[in-house]
Amino acid sequence: MNMLKKFFLFSTLLIPLFTIHSYAQQPLKLWYNQPAKIWEETLPLGNGRLGMMPDGGVLTEKVVLNDITLWSGAPQDANNYNAYKSLPQIRKLILEGKNDEAQDLVNRDFICTGPGSGGVNYGCFQLLGDLQLDFSYPGIAAGAVKAEKYYRELSLNDAIAKSVYTVNGVTYTREYLTSFDDDVSIIRLTADKAGQLNFKISLSRPERSQTSVSGQELQLSGQLDNGIDGKGMRYLSKVKPLLTGGTLSTDQNSLVVKNASAVLLFIASGTDFKNKDFIAKTTQQLNAAVKKNFTLQRQNHIRNYQKMFNRLSLNIGDNLITSVATDQRLTNFHANPKADPGFPVLFYQYGRYLSISSTRVGLLPPNLQGLWANQIHTPWNGDYHLDVNIQMNQWPVEVSNLSELNLPLAALVSGMVKPGERTAKAYYNADGWIAHVITNVWGFTEPGESASWGASNAGSGWLCNNLWDHYAFSNDKNYLKSIYPILKGSAQFYSSALIKDPETNWLVTAPSVSPENTFYLPNGKTASISMGPTIDNQIVRELFTNVINASATLGLDATFRAELKEKLKSVPPAGVISKDGRIQEWIKDYKETELQHRHISHLYGLYPAALITTSETPALAEAAKKSLEVRGNDGPSWSIAYKLLFWARLHDGERSYKLLTELLKPTTKTDINYGAGGGIYPNLLSAGPPFQIDGNFGGTAGIAEMLIQSHEGYIELLPAIPENWKATGTVKGLRARGNFTIDMSWKNGKIVNYKVVSSNPRKVKMKINGELKEVMAGKAL
């Protein structure tokens, strides 16, 4: 059994080592008074594997179907095994200050072979298919159909969507869920008068698909392109209607419902990703699901979903606004945040909902679009970008009491180690493993196809931060033992690949880039390739420290631990302050080509790392503020969310809140954007644009960071609370590092009640209302 299979198996056994409570929730829902006109208005449903986005149309309903495992492409070896031969010359040019010439050489010899992420072999996350329901209404011509009392909602409390409307005195209701019970998608259609449901069911896909009818089932099947021989991943989707009254017939490759009073649509889907028997399993899931009535299906679904969702409740303010449609509420909040202090609560809980819906233990972590896509070729392949995006997707799960949802990322990273070892040898002739800036479900670790962004050394080390965070929050030594080879292998790479900068005697990476950014050289030319960009230095410092601690905790590798301790003395500090008072982004104080660049990678030490803090490194914290002031507030949504997190770490609640309101600005733009813009779609998914889910997860993490922080060796309550939240609030179920669960209430910005519990009761340092004290954590019941 290979390492990845072992990790998938082991991860299913890693149950959170803390007692899980269930808290009552306020009503939490997105609702609208019209059908979705664009995909960015549809409502996302998911159970960690399957996704469904219905638009609630009256004459035609389109439901976009997804499976998180459906990828084109295939494993490949795009390493240039002669790349290491050019490494000495590349480094020599960098040391001579000829970064532009070094970059030319990197582009020639030090990128992946072939087209990289632009090739079919790399692959992309794709939509599964479109389920279409075409309705007719008795006695009314299609052009004369007028829907009244239209209402559409997504309940975050239950993970169920609904649309209701009236046509000609008949009320039609549809309920949608992606079942956390039988792992199928279900749509229930009813009319309040008998025999009023009439519609045609069709299933399609833009390419590489075949639709057929088998008995009373509609089937969609096909095989994606692997970029080699065309025989890539196979998939299957089955739709089976169960009618109350009326008749079911076929019309070519469609099913036709006539004069029914109620219809249950069961949709079972699967792929052969790590599942050779997917056809039999999909059939089995469908057969099991149809044996249960909808009431039981619904109850089981809600119960299983709420086991995760109800672990945390949050209330801010007393004014609970439910009478304003969500798209209008978004517009109102951005214009006047003070009038609706509870809207961030909805956005925060929506982020938790999206995490639960887009990943599960034993499968894949959320990609750039979670698990929702309406295209064959998703933007940026819908892949896993390793220079902030995939990491941001995971940032809220620990603090927001969804700890096990970090395990799919650990499993993905486990599968990158072996290919990453080949890449480390091919390019750096180094030990250990490396991943650069992009990966997919096939384990891609090579540099990208352009030096300006593809040569980043930070990807693998940054991933190790996410893996470590799960241990920091859970104190699970079995988990630490399982990830230790991954962390060690990453540290081995950096230890082996670092070179000495003769000017400073620091050990630095080379060649590398500060993710996607560019600087001016003294000769006026521009370059991205450098040695020792600040983010690399911070990651190496943090990773070496974590591996040293893990080695000591597990009683392993004393010799390697000593080697890392010695090298750590020569790793650059967490930050160097430039002549204008900012933190330098590169080892030299280069002039940036774009002052408001979307990436802020040189502040990695502030967040997610704990290398820069207001208490321990005040000068660096002030320099970080100046860096953020120059960067500005705008950008794609994920960039705005990252800045929110930075300001929260700097304990500036007002600036954090300003960025939250900047994040929560309405948009419907879908063009690909790399600069200012961002925003939130009517369905509250975040925009780059286009749709990128990292802005949702970054915003969710940011709200939590304003309420609680635990990275400095103590737990601080309300470290960055803005004025608009101070009046009153309660949160139950927040998590802190060290395996603690926190409940607290506040009034006028001061904590008035709190409780801290742990499965391992002990004393813990806490900062409450500005006072640092030692508190005895209670026993979690």
Tab-separated table of C-alpha atoms in Angstrom, residues 147-466:
chain	number	residue	atom	x	y	z
A	147	ALA	CA	-45.485	33.269	-11.276
A	148	GLU	CA	-46.702	35.023	-8.147
A	149	LYS	CA	-45.480	35.064	-4.529
A	150	TYR	CA	-42.070	33.793	-5.658
A	151	TYR	CA	-39.643	32.840	-2.882
A	152	ARG	CA	-36.290	31.065	-3.000
A	153	GLU	CA	-34.000	30.217	-0.075
A	154	LEU	CA	-30.993	28.303	1.163
A	155	SER	CA	-31.199	27.294	4.807
A	156	LEU	CA	-27.775	27.152	6.433
A	157	ASN	CA	-29.376	25.535	9.464
A	158	ASP	CA	-30.487	22.504	7.443
A	159	ALA	CA	-28.404	22.598	4.221
A	160	ILE	CA	-31.631	22.538	2.180
A	161	ALA	CA	-32.672	24.900	-0.611
A	162	LYS	CA	-36.257	25.645	-1.550
A	163	SER	CA	-38.244	27.531	-4.151
A	164	VAL	CA	-41.969	28.312	-3.865
A	165	TYR	CA	-44.291	30.141	-6.246
A	166	THR	CA	-47.887	30.229	-7.380
A	167	VAL	CA	-49.178	29.847	-10.942
A	168	ASN	CA	-52.904	30.081	-11.691
A	169	GLY	CA	-53.859	29.487	-8.057
A	170	VAL	CA	-51.624	26.427	-7.625
A	171	THR	CA	-48.626	26.632	-5.261
A	172	TYR	CA	-45.554	24.750	-6.419
A	173	THR	CA	-42.741	23.857	-4.036
A	174	ARG	CA	-39.312	22.396	-4.713
A	175	GLU	CA	-36.827	21.266	-2.092
A	176	TYR	CA	-33.210	20.445	-2.924
A	177	LEU	CA	-30.527	18.687	-0.903
A	178	THR	CA	-27.252	16.882	-1.460
A	179	SER	CA	-27.699	14.147	1.071
A	180	PHE	CA	-25.372	13.678	4.008
A	181	ASP	CA	-27.208	10.368	4.444
A	182	ASP	CA	-27.218	8.249	1.256
A	183	ASP	CA	-24.701	10.398	-0.666
A	184	VAL	CA	-27.084	11.282	-3.494
A	185	SER	CA	-28.741	14.521	-4.575
A	186	ILE	CA	-32.502	14.815	-4.125
A	187	ILE	CA	-35.106	17.222	-5.485
A	188	ARG	CA	-38.661	17.027	-4.203
A	189	LEU	CA	-41.349	18.715	-6.299
A	190	THR	CA	-44.899	19.158	-5.015
A	191	ALA	CA	-48.080	21.023	-5.913
A	192	ASP	CA	-50.812	21.841	-3.434
A	193	LYS	CA	-53.442	20.561	-5.867
A	194	ALA	CA	-53.482	17.044	-7.261
A	195	GLY	CA	-52.184	16.257	-10.732
A	196	GLN	CA	-50.587	19.646	-11.442
A	197	LEU	CA	-46.951	18.651	-12.068
A	198	ASN	CA	-45.977	18.401	-15.724
A	199	PHE	CA	-42.361	18.575	-16.852
A	200	LYS	CA	-39.644	16.996	-18.961
A	201	ILE	CA	-36.357	15.831	-17.439
A	202	SER	CA	-33.156	16.001	-19.469
A	203	LEU	CA	-29.494	15.570	-18.646
A	204	SER	CA	-26.624	16.952	-20.714
A	205	ARG	CA	-23.005	17.981	-20.802
A	206	PRO	CA	-21.180	20.227	-23.306
A	207	GLU	CA	-18.705	17.536	-24.376
A	208	ARG	CA	-17.539	13.925	-24.003
A	209	SER	CA	-20.897	12.629	-22.831
A	210	GLN	CA	-23.695	10.286	-23.757
A	211	THR	CA	-27.260	10.488	-22.501
A	212	SER	CA	-29.536	7.457	-22.471
A	213	VAL	CA	-32.713	6.135	-20.910
A	214	SER	CA	-32.676	2.787	-19.156
A	215	GLY	CA	-36.083	1.744	-17.897
A	216	GLN	CA	-37.257	4.646	-15.778
A	217	GLU	CA	-33.785	6.077	-15.263
A	218	LEU	CA	-31.979	8.800	-17.157
A	219	GLN	CA	-28.223	8.307	-17.454
A	220	LEU	CA	-25.299	10.551	-18.369
A	221	SER	CA	-21.909	8.941	-18.844
A	222	GLY	CA	-18.596	9.577	-20.521
A	223	GLN	CA	-14.837	9.725	-20.279
A	224	LEU	CA	-12.718	12.870	-20.024
A	225	ASP	CA	-9.525	13.593	-21.930
A	226	ASN	CA	-6.322	12.627	-20.121
A	227	GLY	CA	-4.072	14.434	-22.589
A	228	ILE	CA	-2.413	11.165	-23.577
A	229	ASP	CA	-4.768	8.825	-25.396
A	230	GLY	CA	-8.092	10.502	-24.593
A	231	LYS	CA	-9.026	7.804	-22.099
A	232	GLY	CA	-9.146	9.748	-18.883
A	233	MET	CA	-11.473	9.745	-15.917
A	234	ARG	CA	-14.851	8.067	-16.386
A	235	TYR	CA	-18.057	9.312	-14.825
A	236	LEU	CA	-21.702	8.352	-14.464
A	237	SER	CA	-24.812	10.172	-13.310
A	238	LYS	CA	-28.236	8.555	-12.914
A	239	VAL	CA	-31.573	10.300	-12.405
A	240	LYS	CA	-34.553	8.324	-11.149
A	241	PRO	CA	-37.982	9.938	-10.558
A	242	LEU	CA	-40.527	8.505	-8.133
A	243	LEU	CA	-44.050	9.815	-8.777
A	244	THR	CA	-47.071	10.281	-6.603
A	245	GLY	CA	-49.900	10.055	-9.124
A	246	GLY	CA	-49.525	10.808	-12.819
A	247	THR	CA	-47.467	8.991	-15.416
A	248	LEU	CA	-43.811	8.698	-16.419
A	249	SER	CA	-42.847	8.149	-20.051
A	250	THR	CA	-39.815	8.564	-22.285
A	251	ASP	CA	-39.214	10.971	-25.139
A	252	GLN	CA	-35.966	10.129	-26.925
A	253	ASN	CA	-33.313	10.802	-24.248
A	254	SER	CA	-35.639	12.492	-21.797
A	255	LEU	CA	-38.186	11.463	-19.181
A	256	VAL	CA	-41.644	13.059	-19.185
A	257	VAL	CA	-43.803	13.521	-16.087
A	258	LYS	CA	-47.497	14.150	-16.597
A	259	ASN	CA	-50.243	15.012	-14.114
A	260	ALA	CA	-48.279	14.068	-10.979
A	261	SER	CA	-49.025	15.473	-7.545
A	262	ALA	CA	-45.486	15.001	-6.199
A	263	VAL	CA	-42.179	13.831	-7.653
A	264	LEU	CA	-38.956	12.774	-5.966
A	265	LEU	CA	-35.885	13.071	-8.183
A	266	PHE	CA	-32.899	11.028	-7.020
A	267	ILE	CA	-29.549	11.843	-8.648
A	268	ALA	CA	-26.680	9.432	-8.037
A	269	SER	CA	-23.268	10.249	-9.478
A	270	GLY	CA	-19.731	8.967	-9.342
A	271	THR	CA	-16.329	8.818	-11.026
A	272	ASP	CA	-13.553	6.249	-11.175
A	273	PHE	CA	-11.196	8.477	-9.177
A	274	LYS	CA	-9.724	5.969	-6.699
A	275	ASN	CA	-12.909	3.962	-7.286
A	276	LYS	CA	-12.749	1.298	-10.002
A	277	ASP	CA	-16.187	-0.029	-9.051
A	278	PHE	CA	-17.866	3.370	-9.358
A	279	ILE	CA	-20.646	2.109	-11.658
A	280	ALA	CA	-21.738	-0.555	-9.198
A	281	LYS	CA	-21.366	1.840	-6.266
A	282	THR	CA	-23.421	4.563	-7.977
A	283	THR	CA	-26.170	2.036	-8.721
A	284	GLN	CA	-26.033	0.796	-5.146
A	285	GLN	CA	-26.331	4.311	-3.735
A	286	LEU	CA	-29.335	5.042	-5.937
A	287	ASN	CA	-31.070	1.793	-5.037
A	288	ALA	CA	-30.534	2.387	-1.319
A	289	ALA	CA	-31.781	5.959	-1.470
A	290	VAL	CA	-35.061	5.256	-3.263
A	291	LYS	CA	-36.072	2.801	-0.531
A	292	LYS	CA	-36.381	5.625	2.011
A	293	ASN	CA	-39.232	8.096	2.064
A	294	PHE	CA	-38.392	11.769	1.825
A	295	THR	CA	-39.217	12.492	5.453
A	296	LEU	CA	-36.604	9.987	6.605
A	297	GLN	CA	-34.087	11.163	4.016
A	298	ARG	CA	-34.561	14.738	5.127
A	299	GLN	CA	-34.270	13.910	8.828
A	300	ASN	CA	-31.090	11.872	8.380
A	301	HIS	CA	-29.556	14.524	6.145
A	302	ILE	CA	-30.230	17.326	8.616
A	303	ARG	CA	-29.015	15.292	11.591
A	304	ASN	CA	-25.717	14.356	9.944
A	305	TYR	CA	-25.095	17.871	8.633
A	306	GLN	CA	-25.889	19.520	11.947
A	307	LYS	CA	-23.363	17.318	13.736
A	308	MET	CA	-20.778	19.653	12.217
A	309	PHE	CA	-22.644	22.901	11.640
A	310	ASN	CA	-24.109	23.193	15.145
A	311	ARG	CA	-20.728	22.980	16.860
A	312	LEU	CA	-20.549	26.781	16.819
A	313	SER	CA	-23.073	29.573	17.192
A	314	LEU	CA	-22.474	33.300	16.811
A	315	ASN	CA	-24.677	36.316	17.488
A	316	ILE	CA	-23.687	39.964	17.110
A	317	GLY	CA	-26.123	42.708	18.048
A	318	ASP	CA	-29.806	42.476	18.838
A	319	ASN	CA	-31.216	43.490	15.458
A	320	LEU	CA	-31.821	40.252	13.544
A	321	ILE	CA	-32.775	41.259	9.993
A	322	THR	CA	-34.765	38.572	8.177
A	323	SER	CA	-37.268	40.623	6.183
A	324	VAL	CA	-34.832	41.858	3.517
A	325	ALA	CA	-33.804	39.652	0.586
A	326	THR	CA	-30.145	38.628	0.743
A	327	ASP	CA	-29.008	40.396	-2.431
A	328	GLN	CA	-30.565	43.625	-1.187
A	329	ARG	CA	-29.195	43.024	2.297
A	330	LEU	CA	-25.691	42.736	0.815
A	331	THR	CA	-26.151	46.056	-0.980
A	332	ASN	CA	-27.518	47.693	2.168
A	333	PHE	CA	-24.698	46.414	4.345
A	334	HIS	CA	-21.988	47.686	2.055
A	335	ALA	CA	-23.639	51.120	1.998
A	336	ASN	CA	-24.354	51.275	5.753
A	337	PRO	CA	-22.715	48.511	7.821
A	338	LYS	CA	-23.910	49.960	11.132
A	339	ALA	CA	-27.535	49.228	10.258
A	340	ASP	CA	-26.947	45.474	10.041
A	341	PRO	CA	-24.245	44.229	12.452
A	342	GLY	CA	-25.637	40.722	12.080
A	343	PHE	CA	-24.850	40.400	8.368
A	344	PRO	CA	-21.233	39.350	9.045
A	345	VAL	CA	-22.678	36.541	11.159
A	346	LEU	CA	-24.546	35.236	8.118
A	347	PHE	CA	-21.404	35.540	5.993
A	348	TYR	CA	-19.308	33.781	8.644
A	349	GLN	CA	-21.725	30.892	9.051
A	350	TYR	CA	-22.070	30.690	5.273
A	351	GLY	CA	-18.314	30.171	5.152
A	352	ARG	CA	-18.616	27.298	7.634
A	353	TYR	CA	-21.478	25.902	5.554
A	354	LEU	CA	-19.330	26.063	2.416
A	355	SER	CA	-16.493	24.212	4.152
A	356	ILE	CA	-18.803	21.424	5.281
A	357	SER	CA	-20.366	21.265	1.830
A	358	SER	CA	-17.164	21.226	-0.240
A	359	THR	CA	-14.938	18.652	1.448
A	360	ARG	CA	-15.032	15.535	3.561
A	361	VAL	CA	-12.554	13.225	5.245
A	362	GLY	CA	-11.187	10.678	2.779
A	363	LEU	CA	-11.700	12.844	-0.296
A	364	LEU	CA	-10.271	16.082	-1.711
A	365	PRO	CA	-9.914	19.533	-0.166
A	366	PRO	CA	-11.889	22.396	-1.728
A	367	ASN	CA	-10.315	23.644	-4.952
A	368	LEU	CA	-10.370	27.207	-6.276
A	369	GLN	CA	-14.152	26.887	-6.696
A	370	GLY	CA	-14.836	24.613	-3.750
A	371	LEU	CA	-16.634	21.824	-5.587
A	372	TRP	CA	-18.899	23.979	-7.753
A	373	ALA	CA	-18.295	24.665	-11.444
A	374	ASN	CA	-20.510	25.412	-14.431
A	375	GLN	CA	-17.842	25.069	-17.117
A	376	ILE	CA	-15.726	22.447	-18.794
A	377	HIS	CA	-12.607	24.579	-18.440
A	378	THR	CA	-12.851	26.248	-15.068
A	379	PRO	CA	-10.869	29.467	-14.441
A	380	TRP	CA	-7.248	28.677	-13.578
A	381	ASN	CA	-8.227	25.014	-14.086
A	382	GLY	CA	-10.118	25.079	-10.793
A	383	ASP	CA	-6.900	23.640	-9.404
A	384	TYR	CA	-4.904	24.043	-6.203
A	385	HIS	CA	-2.719	27.169	-6.178
A	386	LEU	CA	-0.048	26.862	-3.508
A	387	ASP	CA	0.872	30.524	-3.070
A	388	VAL	CA	-2.093	31.417	-0.830
A	389	ASN	CA	-5.312	30.062	-2.332
A	390	ILE	CA	-5.502	26.460	-1.144
A	391	GLN	CA	-4.068	27.501	2.200
A	392	MET	CA	-6.697	30.216	2.628
A	393	ASN	CA	-9.406	27.661	1.901
A	394	GLN	CA	-8.359	25.822	5.076
A	395	TRP	CA	-7.753	28.782	7.383
A	396	PRO	CA	-11.203	28.916	9.003
A	397	VAL	CA	-11.723	25.228	9.717
A	398	GLU	CA	-9.711	24.856	12.944
A	399	VAL	CA	-10.858	27.962	14.785
A	400	SER	CA	-14.418	27.460	13.502
A	401	ASN	CA	-14.717	23.968	15.019
A	402	LEU	CA	-14.500	21.950	11.807
A	403	SER	CA	-11.094	20.501	12.560
A	404	GLU	CA	-11.343	17.227	10.658
A	405	LEU	CA	-11.917	19.144	7.426
A	406	ASN	CA	-8.172	19.866	7.413
A	407	LEU	CA	-7.447	16.160	6.864
A	408	PRO	CA	-8.278	16.073	3.126
A	409	LEU	CA	-5.534	18.634	2.545
A	410	ALA	CA	-3.080	16.516	4.511
A	411	ALA	CA	-4.000	13.546	2.326
A	412	LEU	CA	-3.502	15.576	-0.856
A	413	VAL	CA	-0.101	16.762	0.351
A	414	SER	CA	0.867	13.215	1.281
A	415	GLY	CA	0.341	12.293	-2.358
A	416	MET	CA	2.696	15.065	-3.457
A	417	VAL	CA	5.725	13.812	-1.527
A	418	LYS	CA	6.966	11.155	-3.963
A	419	PRO	CA	6.630	13.309	-7.098
A	420	GLY	CA	8.042	16.211	-5.075
A	421	GLU	CA	11.147	14.168	-4.313
A	422	ARG	CA	11.714	13.687	-8.040
A	423	THR	CA	11.274	17.407	-8.603
A	424	ALA	CA	13.731	18.259	-5.813
A	425	LYS	CA	16.395	16.085	-7.438
A	426	ALA	CA	15.679	17.212	-10.997
A	427	TYR	CA	15.922	20.942	-10.333
A	428	TYR	CA	17.982	21.399	-7.181
A	429	ASN	CA	19.787	18.074	-6.791
A	430	ALA	CA	18.404	18.321	-3.270
A	431	ASP	CA	17.087	15.956	-0.639
A	432	GLY	CA	13.475	15.927	0.519
A	433	TRP	CA	10.534	17.104	-1.554
A	434	ILE	CA	9.269	20.354	-3.038
A	435	ALA	CA	6.109	21.640	-4.688
A	436	HIS	CA	6.166	25.018	-6.370
A	437	VAL	CA	3.052	27.067	-7.077
A	438	ILE	CA	0.373	24.803	-8.580
A	439	THR	CA	-0.864	21.274	-8.123
A	440	ASN	CA	-3.776	19.089	-9.166
A	441	VAL	CA	-5.304	15.772	-8.130
A	442	TRP	CA	-2.511	14.039	-10.059
A	443	GLY	CA	0.352	15.219	-7.838
A	444	PHE	CA	1.942	17.928	-9.986
A	445	THR	CA	4.999	19.421	-8.169
A	446	GLU	CA	7.104	20.810	-10.997
A	447	PRO	CA	7.719	24.542	-11.484
A	448	GLY	CA	5.069	26.319	-13.523
A	449	GLU	CA	5.607	27.168	-17.164
A	450	SER	CA	6.865	30.701	-16.537
A	451	ALA	CA	9.658	31.873	-14.245
A	452	SER	CA	7.759	34.994	-13.171
A	453	TRP	CA	5.300	32.952	-11.132
A	454	GLY	CA	6.156	29.282	-11.525
A	455	ALA	CA	9.525	29.237	-9.725
A	456	SER	CA	8.264	29.932	-6.214
A	457	ASN	CA	9.932	27.749	-3.568
A	458	ALA	CA	7.250	28.531	-1.005
A	459	GLY	CA	4.467	26.116	-1.931
A	460	SER	CA	5.489	22.979	-0.046
A	461	GLY	CA	6.633	24.833	3.050
A	462	TRP	CA	3.426	26.835	3.151
A	463	LEU	CA	1.354	23.661	2.954
A	464	CYS	CA	3.241	22.376	5.985
A	465	ASN	CA	1.901	25.356	7.949
A	466	ASN	CA	-1.661	24.156	7.355
